[in-house]
PDB file of C-alpha atoms and ligand atoms in Angstrom:
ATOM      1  CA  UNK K  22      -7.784 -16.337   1.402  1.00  0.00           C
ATOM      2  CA  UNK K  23     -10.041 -15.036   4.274  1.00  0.00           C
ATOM      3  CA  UNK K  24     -12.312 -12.477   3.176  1.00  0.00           C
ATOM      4  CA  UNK K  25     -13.810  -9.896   5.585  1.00  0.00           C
ATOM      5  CA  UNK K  26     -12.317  -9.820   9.120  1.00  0.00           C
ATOM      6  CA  UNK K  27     -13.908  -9.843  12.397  1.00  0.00           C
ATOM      7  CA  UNK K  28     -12.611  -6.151  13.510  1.00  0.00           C
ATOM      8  CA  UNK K  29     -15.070  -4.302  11.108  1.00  0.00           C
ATOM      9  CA  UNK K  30     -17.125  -1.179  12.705  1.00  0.00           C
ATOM     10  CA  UNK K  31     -20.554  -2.682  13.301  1.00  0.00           C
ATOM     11  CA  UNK K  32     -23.348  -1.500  10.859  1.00  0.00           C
ATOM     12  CA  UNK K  33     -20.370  -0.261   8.450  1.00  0.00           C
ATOM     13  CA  UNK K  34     -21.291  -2.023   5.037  1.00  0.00           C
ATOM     14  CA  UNK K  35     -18.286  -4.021   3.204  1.00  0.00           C
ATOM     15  CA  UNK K  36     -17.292  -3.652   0.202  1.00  0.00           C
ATOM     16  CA  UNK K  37     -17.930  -6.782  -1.745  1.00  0.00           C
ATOM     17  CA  UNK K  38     -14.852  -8.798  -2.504  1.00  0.00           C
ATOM     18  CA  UNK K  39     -13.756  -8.230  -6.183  1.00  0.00           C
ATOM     19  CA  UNK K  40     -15.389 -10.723  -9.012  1.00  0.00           C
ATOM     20  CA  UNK K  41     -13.684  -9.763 -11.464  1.00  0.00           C
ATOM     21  CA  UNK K  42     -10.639 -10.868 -13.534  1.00  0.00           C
ATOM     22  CA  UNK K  43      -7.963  -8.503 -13.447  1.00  0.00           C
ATOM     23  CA  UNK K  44      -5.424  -9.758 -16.785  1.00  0.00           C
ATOM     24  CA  UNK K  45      -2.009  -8.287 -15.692  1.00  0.00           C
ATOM     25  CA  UNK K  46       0.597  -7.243 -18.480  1.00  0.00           C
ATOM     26  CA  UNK K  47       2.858  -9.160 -16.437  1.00  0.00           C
ATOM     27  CA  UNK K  48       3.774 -12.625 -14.560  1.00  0.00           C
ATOM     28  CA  UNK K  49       3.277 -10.648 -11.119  1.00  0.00           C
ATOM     29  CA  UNK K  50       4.413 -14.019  -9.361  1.00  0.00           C
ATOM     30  CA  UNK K  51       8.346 -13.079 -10.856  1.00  0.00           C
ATOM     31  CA  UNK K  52       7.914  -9.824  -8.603  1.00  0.00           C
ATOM     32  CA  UNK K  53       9.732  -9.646  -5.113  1.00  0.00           C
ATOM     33  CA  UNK K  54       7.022  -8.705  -2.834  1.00  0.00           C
ATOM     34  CA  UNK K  55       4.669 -10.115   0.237  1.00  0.00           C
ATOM     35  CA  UNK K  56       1.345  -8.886  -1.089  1.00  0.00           C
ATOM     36  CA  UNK K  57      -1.251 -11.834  -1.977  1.00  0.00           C
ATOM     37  CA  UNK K  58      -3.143 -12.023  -5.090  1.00  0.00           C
ATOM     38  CA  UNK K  59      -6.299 -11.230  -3.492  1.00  0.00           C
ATOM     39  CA  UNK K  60      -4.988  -8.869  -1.431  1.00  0.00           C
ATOM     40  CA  UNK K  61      -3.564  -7.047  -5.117  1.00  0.00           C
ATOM     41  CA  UNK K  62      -6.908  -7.188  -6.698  1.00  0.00           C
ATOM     42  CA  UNK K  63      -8.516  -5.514  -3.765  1.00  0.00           C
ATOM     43  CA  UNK K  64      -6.463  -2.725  -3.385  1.00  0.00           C
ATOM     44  CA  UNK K  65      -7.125  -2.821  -7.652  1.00  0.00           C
ATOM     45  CA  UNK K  66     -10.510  -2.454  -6.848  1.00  0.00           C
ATOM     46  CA  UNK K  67     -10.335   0.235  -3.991  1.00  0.00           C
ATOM     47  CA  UNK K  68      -8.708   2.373  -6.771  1.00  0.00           C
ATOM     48  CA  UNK K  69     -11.563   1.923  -9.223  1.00  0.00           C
ATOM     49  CA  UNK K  70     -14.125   2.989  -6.432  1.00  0.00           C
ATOM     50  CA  UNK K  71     -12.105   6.779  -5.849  1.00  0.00           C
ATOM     51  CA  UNK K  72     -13.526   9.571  -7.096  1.00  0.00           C
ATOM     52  CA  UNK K  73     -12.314  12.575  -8.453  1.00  0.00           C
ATOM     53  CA  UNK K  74      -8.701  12.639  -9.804  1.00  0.00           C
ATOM     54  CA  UNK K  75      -6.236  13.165  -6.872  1.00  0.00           C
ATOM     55  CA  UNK K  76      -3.394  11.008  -6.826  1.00  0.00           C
ATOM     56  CA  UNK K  77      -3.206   7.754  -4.906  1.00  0.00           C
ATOM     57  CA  UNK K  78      -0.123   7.542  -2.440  1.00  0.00           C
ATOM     58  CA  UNK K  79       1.355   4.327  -1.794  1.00  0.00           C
ATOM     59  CA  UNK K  80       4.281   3.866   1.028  1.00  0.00           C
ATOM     60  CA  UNK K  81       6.632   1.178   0.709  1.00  0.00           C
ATOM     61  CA  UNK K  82       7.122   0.003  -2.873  1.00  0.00           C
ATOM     62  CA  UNK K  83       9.970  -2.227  -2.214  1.00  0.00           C
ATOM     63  CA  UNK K  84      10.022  -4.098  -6.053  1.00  0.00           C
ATOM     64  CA  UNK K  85       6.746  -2.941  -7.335  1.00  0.00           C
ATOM     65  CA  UNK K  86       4.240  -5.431  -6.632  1.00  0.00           C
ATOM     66  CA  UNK K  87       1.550  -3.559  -5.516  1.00  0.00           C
ATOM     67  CA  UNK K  88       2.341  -0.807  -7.364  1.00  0.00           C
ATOM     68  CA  UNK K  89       1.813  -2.736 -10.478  1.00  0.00           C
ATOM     69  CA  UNK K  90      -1.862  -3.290  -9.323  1.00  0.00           C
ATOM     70  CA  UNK K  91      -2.567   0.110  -7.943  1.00  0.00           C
ATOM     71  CA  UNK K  92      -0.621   1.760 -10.558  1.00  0.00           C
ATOM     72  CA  UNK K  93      -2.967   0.168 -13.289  1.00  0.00           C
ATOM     73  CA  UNK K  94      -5.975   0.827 -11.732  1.00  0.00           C
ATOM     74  CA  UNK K  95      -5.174   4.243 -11.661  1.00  0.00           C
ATOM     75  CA  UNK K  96      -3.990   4.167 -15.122  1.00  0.00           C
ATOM     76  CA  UNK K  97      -7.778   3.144 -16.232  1.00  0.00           C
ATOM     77  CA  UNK K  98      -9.199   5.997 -13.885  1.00  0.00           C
ATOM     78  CA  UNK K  99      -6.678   9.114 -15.536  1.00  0.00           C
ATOM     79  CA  UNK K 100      -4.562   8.957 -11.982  1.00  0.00           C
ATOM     80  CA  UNK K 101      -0.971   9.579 -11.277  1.00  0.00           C
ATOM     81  CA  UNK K 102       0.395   6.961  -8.300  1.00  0.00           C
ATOM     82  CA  UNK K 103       2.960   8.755  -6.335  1.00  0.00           C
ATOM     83  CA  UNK K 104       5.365   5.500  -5.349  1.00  0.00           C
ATOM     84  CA  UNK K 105       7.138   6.691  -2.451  1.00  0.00           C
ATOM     85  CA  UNK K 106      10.111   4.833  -1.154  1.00  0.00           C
ATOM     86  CA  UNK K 107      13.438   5.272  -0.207  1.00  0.00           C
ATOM     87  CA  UNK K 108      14.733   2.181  -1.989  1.00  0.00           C
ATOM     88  CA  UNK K 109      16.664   1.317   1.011  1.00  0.00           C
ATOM     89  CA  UNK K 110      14.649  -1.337   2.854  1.00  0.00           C
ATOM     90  CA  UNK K 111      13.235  -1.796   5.811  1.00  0.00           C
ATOM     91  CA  UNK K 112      14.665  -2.667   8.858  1.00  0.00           C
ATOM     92  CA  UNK K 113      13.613  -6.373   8.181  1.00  0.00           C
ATOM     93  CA  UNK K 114      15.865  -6.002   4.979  1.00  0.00           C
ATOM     94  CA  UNK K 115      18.686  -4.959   6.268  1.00  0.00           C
ATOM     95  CA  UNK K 116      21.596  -7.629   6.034  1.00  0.00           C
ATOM     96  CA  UNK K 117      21.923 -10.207   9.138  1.00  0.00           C
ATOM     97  CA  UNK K 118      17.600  -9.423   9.115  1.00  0.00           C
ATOM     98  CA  UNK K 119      15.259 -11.999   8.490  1.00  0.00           C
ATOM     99  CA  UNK K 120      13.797 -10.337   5.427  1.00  0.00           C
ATOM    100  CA  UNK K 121      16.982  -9.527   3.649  1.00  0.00           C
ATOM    101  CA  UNK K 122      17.427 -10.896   0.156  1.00  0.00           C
ATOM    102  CA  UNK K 123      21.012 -10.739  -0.980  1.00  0.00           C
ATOM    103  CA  UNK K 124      19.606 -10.773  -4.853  1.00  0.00           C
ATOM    104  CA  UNK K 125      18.648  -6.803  -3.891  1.00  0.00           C
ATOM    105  CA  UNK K 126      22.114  -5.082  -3.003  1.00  0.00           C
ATOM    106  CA  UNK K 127      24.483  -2.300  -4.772  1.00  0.00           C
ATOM    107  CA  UNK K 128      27.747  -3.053  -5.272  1.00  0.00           C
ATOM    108  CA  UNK K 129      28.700  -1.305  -1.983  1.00  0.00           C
ATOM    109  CA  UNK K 130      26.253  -4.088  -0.122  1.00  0.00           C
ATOM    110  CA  UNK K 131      23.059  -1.575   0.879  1.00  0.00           C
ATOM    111  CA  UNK K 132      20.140  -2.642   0.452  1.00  0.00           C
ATOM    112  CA  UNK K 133      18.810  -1.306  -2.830  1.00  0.00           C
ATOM    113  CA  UNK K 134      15.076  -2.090  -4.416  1.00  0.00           C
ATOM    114  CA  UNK K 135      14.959   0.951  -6.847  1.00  0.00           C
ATOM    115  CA  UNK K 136      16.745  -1.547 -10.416  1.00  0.00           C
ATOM    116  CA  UNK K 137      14.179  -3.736  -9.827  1.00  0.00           C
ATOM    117  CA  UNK K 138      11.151  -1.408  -9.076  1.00  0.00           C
ATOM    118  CA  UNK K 139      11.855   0.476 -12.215  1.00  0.00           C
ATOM    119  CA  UNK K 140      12.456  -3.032 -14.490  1.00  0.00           C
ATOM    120  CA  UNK K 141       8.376  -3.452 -12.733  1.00  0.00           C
ATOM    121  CA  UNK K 142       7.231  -0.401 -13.344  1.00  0.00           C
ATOM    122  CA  UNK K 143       8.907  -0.552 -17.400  1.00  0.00           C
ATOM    123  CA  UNK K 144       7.404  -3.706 -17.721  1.00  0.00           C
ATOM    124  CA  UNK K 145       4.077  -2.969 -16.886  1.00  0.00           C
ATOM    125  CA  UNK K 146       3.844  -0.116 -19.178  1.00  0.00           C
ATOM    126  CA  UNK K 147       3.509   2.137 -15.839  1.00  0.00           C
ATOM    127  CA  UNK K 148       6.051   4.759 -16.656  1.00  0.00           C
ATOM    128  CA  UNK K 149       3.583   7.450 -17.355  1.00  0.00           C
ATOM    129  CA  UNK K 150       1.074   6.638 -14.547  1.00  0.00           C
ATOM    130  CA  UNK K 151       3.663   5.783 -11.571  1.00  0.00           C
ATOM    131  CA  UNK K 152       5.906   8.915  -9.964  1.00  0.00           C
ATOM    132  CA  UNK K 153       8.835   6.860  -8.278  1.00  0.00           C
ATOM    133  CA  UNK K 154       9.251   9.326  -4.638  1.00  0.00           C
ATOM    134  CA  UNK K 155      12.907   8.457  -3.710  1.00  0.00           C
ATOM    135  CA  UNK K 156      12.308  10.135  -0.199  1.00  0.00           C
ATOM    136  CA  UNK K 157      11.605   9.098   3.527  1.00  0.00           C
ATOM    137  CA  UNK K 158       7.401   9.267   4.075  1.00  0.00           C
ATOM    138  CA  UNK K 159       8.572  12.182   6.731  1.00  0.00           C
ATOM    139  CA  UNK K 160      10.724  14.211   4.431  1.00  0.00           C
ATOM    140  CA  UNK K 161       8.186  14.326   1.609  1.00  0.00           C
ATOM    141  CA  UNK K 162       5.395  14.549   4.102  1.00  0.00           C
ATOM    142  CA  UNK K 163       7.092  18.182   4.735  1.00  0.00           C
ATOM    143  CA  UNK K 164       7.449  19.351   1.597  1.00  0.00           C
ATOM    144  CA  UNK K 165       4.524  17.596  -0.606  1.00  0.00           C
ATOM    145  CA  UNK K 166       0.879  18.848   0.035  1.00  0.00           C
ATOM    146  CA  UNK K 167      -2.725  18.276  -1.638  1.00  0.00           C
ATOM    147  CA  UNK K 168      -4.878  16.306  -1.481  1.00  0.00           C
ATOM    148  CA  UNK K 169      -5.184  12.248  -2.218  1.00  0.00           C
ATOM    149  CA  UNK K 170      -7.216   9.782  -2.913  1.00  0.00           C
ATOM    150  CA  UNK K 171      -6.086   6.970  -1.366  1.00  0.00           C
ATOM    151  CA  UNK K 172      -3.045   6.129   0.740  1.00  0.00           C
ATOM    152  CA  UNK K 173      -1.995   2.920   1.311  1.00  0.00           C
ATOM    153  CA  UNK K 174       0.364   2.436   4.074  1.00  0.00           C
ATOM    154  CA  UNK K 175       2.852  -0.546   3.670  1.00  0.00           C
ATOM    155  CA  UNK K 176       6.222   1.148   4.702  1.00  0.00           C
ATOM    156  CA  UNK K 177       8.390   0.429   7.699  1.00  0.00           C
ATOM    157  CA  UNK K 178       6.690  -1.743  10.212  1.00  0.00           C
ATOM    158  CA  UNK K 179       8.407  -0.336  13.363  1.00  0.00           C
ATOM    159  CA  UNK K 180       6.195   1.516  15.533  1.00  0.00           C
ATOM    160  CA  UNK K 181       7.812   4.967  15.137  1.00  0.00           C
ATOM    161  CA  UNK K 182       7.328   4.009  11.112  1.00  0.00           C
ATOM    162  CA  UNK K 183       4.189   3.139  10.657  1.00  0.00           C
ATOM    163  CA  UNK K 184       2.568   6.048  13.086  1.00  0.00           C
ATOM    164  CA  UNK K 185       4.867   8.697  11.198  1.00  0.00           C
ATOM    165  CA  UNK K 186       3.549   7.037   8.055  1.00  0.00           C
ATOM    166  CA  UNK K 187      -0.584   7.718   9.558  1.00  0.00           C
ATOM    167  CA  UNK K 188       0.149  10.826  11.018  1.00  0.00           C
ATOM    168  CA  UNK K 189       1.718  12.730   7.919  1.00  0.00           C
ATOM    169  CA  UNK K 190      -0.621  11.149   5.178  1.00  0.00           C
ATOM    170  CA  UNK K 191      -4.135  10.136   6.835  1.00  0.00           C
ATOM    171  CA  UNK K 192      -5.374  13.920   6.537  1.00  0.00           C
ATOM    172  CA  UNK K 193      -4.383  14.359   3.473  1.00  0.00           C
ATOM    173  CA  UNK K 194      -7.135  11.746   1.847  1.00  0.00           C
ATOM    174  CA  UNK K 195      -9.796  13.441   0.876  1.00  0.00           C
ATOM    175  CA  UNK K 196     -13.336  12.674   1.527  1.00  0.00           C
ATOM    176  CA  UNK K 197     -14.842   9.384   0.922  1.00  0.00           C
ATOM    177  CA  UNK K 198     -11.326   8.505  -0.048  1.00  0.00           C
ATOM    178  CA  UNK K 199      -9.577   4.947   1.498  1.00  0.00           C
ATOM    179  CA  UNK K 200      -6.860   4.260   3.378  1.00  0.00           C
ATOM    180  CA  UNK K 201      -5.360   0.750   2.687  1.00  0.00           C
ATOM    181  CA  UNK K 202      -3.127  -0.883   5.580  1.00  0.00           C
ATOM    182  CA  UNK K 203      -1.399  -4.277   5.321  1.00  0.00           C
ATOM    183  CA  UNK K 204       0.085  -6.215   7.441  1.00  0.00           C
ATOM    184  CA  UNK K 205      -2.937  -6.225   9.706  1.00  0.00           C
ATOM    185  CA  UNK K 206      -2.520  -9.164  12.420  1.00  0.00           C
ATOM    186  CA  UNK K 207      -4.909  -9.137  14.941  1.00  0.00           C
ATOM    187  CA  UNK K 208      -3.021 -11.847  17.332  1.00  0.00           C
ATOM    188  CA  UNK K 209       0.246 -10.687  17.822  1.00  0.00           C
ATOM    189  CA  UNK K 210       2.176 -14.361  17.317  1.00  0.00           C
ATOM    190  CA  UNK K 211       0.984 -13.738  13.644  1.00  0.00           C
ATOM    191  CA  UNK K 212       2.501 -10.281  12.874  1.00  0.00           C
ATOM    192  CA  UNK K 213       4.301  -7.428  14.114  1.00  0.00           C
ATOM    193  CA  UNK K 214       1.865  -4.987  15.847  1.00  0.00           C
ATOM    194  CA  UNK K 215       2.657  -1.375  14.364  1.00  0.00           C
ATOM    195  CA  UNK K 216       0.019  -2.118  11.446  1.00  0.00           C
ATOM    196  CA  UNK K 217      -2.775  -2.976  12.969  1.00  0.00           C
ATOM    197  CA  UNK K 218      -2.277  -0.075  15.873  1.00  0.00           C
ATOM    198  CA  UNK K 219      -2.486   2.497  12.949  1.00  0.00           C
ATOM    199  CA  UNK K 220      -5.545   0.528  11.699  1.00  0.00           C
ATOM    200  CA  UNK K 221      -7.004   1.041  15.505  1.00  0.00           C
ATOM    201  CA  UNK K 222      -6.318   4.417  15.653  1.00  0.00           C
ATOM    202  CA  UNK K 223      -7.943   5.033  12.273  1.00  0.00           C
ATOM    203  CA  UNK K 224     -10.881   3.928  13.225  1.00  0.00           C
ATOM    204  CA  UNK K 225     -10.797   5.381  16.976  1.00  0.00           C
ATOM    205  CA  UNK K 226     -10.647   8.584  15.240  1.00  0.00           C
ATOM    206  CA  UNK K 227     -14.232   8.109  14.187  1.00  0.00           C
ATOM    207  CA  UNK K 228     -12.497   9.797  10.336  1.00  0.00           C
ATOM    208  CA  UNK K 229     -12.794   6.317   9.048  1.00  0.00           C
ATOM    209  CA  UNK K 230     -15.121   3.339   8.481  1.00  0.00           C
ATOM    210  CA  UNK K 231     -13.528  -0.362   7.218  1.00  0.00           C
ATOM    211  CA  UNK K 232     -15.181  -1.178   3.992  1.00  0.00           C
ATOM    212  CA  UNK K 233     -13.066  -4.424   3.035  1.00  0.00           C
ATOM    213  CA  UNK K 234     -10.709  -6.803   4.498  1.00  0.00           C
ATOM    214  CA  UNK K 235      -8.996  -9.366   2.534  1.00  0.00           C
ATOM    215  CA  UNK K 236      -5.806 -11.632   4.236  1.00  0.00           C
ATOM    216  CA  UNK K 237      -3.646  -9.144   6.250  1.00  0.00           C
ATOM    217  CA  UNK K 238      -5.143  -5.812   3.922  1.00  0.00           C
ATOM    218  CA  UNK K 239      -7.348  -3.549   5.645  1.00  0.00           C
ATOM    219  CA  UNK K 240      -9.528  -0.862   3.808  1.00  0.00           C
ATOM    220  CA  UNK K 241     -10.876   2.413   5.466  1.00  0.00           C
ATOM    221  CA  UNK K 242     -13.018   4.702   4.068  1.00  0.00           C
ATOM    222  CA  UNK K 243     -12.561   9.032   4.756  1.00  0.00           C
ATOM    223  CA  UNK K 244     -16.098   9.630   6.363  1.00  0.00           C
TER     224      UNK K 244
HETATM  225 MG1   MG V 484       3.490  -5.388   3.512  1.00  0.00          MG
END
């Protein structure tokens, strides 16, 4: 686990890695997913710091994994977690792609996540906390506004994706509110690039300060 990157903004002070120990109604290790442990408890603990009672957004569900954690941290703090996805996979997923697990089809072949995101969500006891968004992040981004509490970005990871993703949900989080990116690789033999770009221009737009950084996650805080 590698806590606290190198590419914070100097004099911005970092939120202290979680201590405590988050019990989870379920064996989270059974869900399909890429997120680390760590990297769940943080974004866990990101929720618990919002204020107010906007809704957290989260982009990219895929089988629930992170949802579980976000979803219960906004279950302790009286949030709803809007789960947008289109239940169609990413480009990764796609058959003949290096991502694509066969286990998560329809009977027509396409790549479908949503049976197995809902069996998550069920399981965890999330149904009343978690809105499932069946929806592209551009076509809701039209027709969905108010304001948020956090976003967390962990949708498609082409370019086009992930800066459609920042442009039509970063000003939407409302003050002293976080953006949460993953898939952060700062050399590019580790990871695809379209992550940590967003995370550059986040901060370039002097909106947001990092406050934590745990594996590939990235936290930024609404100034
Ligand atoms: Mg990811």
């Amino acid at each position: 686990m590698q806590l606290y990157g190198a590419l914070g903004t100097v004099g911005a002070p970092l939120i202290k890695y979680p201590t405590m120990t988050l019990t989870l109604p379920i064996d989270i290790d059974a869900v399909k997913g890429f997120l680390s442990q760590a990297e769940g408890e943080a974004l866990y603990e990101t929720v618990l710091r919002c204020k107010g009672r906007a809704p957290a957004l989260e982009i990219g569900s895929y089988c629930g994994k992170s949802t579980v954690y976000l979803g219960l941290a906004c279950q302790a703090t009286e949030r709803t977690l809007l789960a947008l996805d289109h239940h169609r996979g990413s480009e990764e997923h796609q058959p003949g792609e290096l991502f694509h697990d066969p286990e998560l089809t329809d009977a027509s072949g396409a790549v479908d996540t949503l049976t197995s995101f809902r069996r998550t969500m069920t399981a965890a006891g999330l149904d009343d906390t978690v809105i499932p968004v069946l929806a592209s992040s551009a076509q809701f981004a039209a027709t969905w506004s108010g304001d948020l509490s956090l976003v967390f970005i962990d949708g498609g990871h082409s370019l086009d994706a992930a800066l459609a993703d920042y442009r039509g949900w970063a000003s939407r989080i409302e003050r002293s509110g976080y953006l949460a990116i993953h898939d952060v690789y700062p050399p590019p033999e580790t990871g695809g690039q379209a992550p940590i770009t967003v995370y550059r221009l986040a901060l370039a737009s002097g909106l947001f300060r990092e406050v934590m950084a745990v594996d590939s996650l990235r936290v930024l805080q609404r100034i």
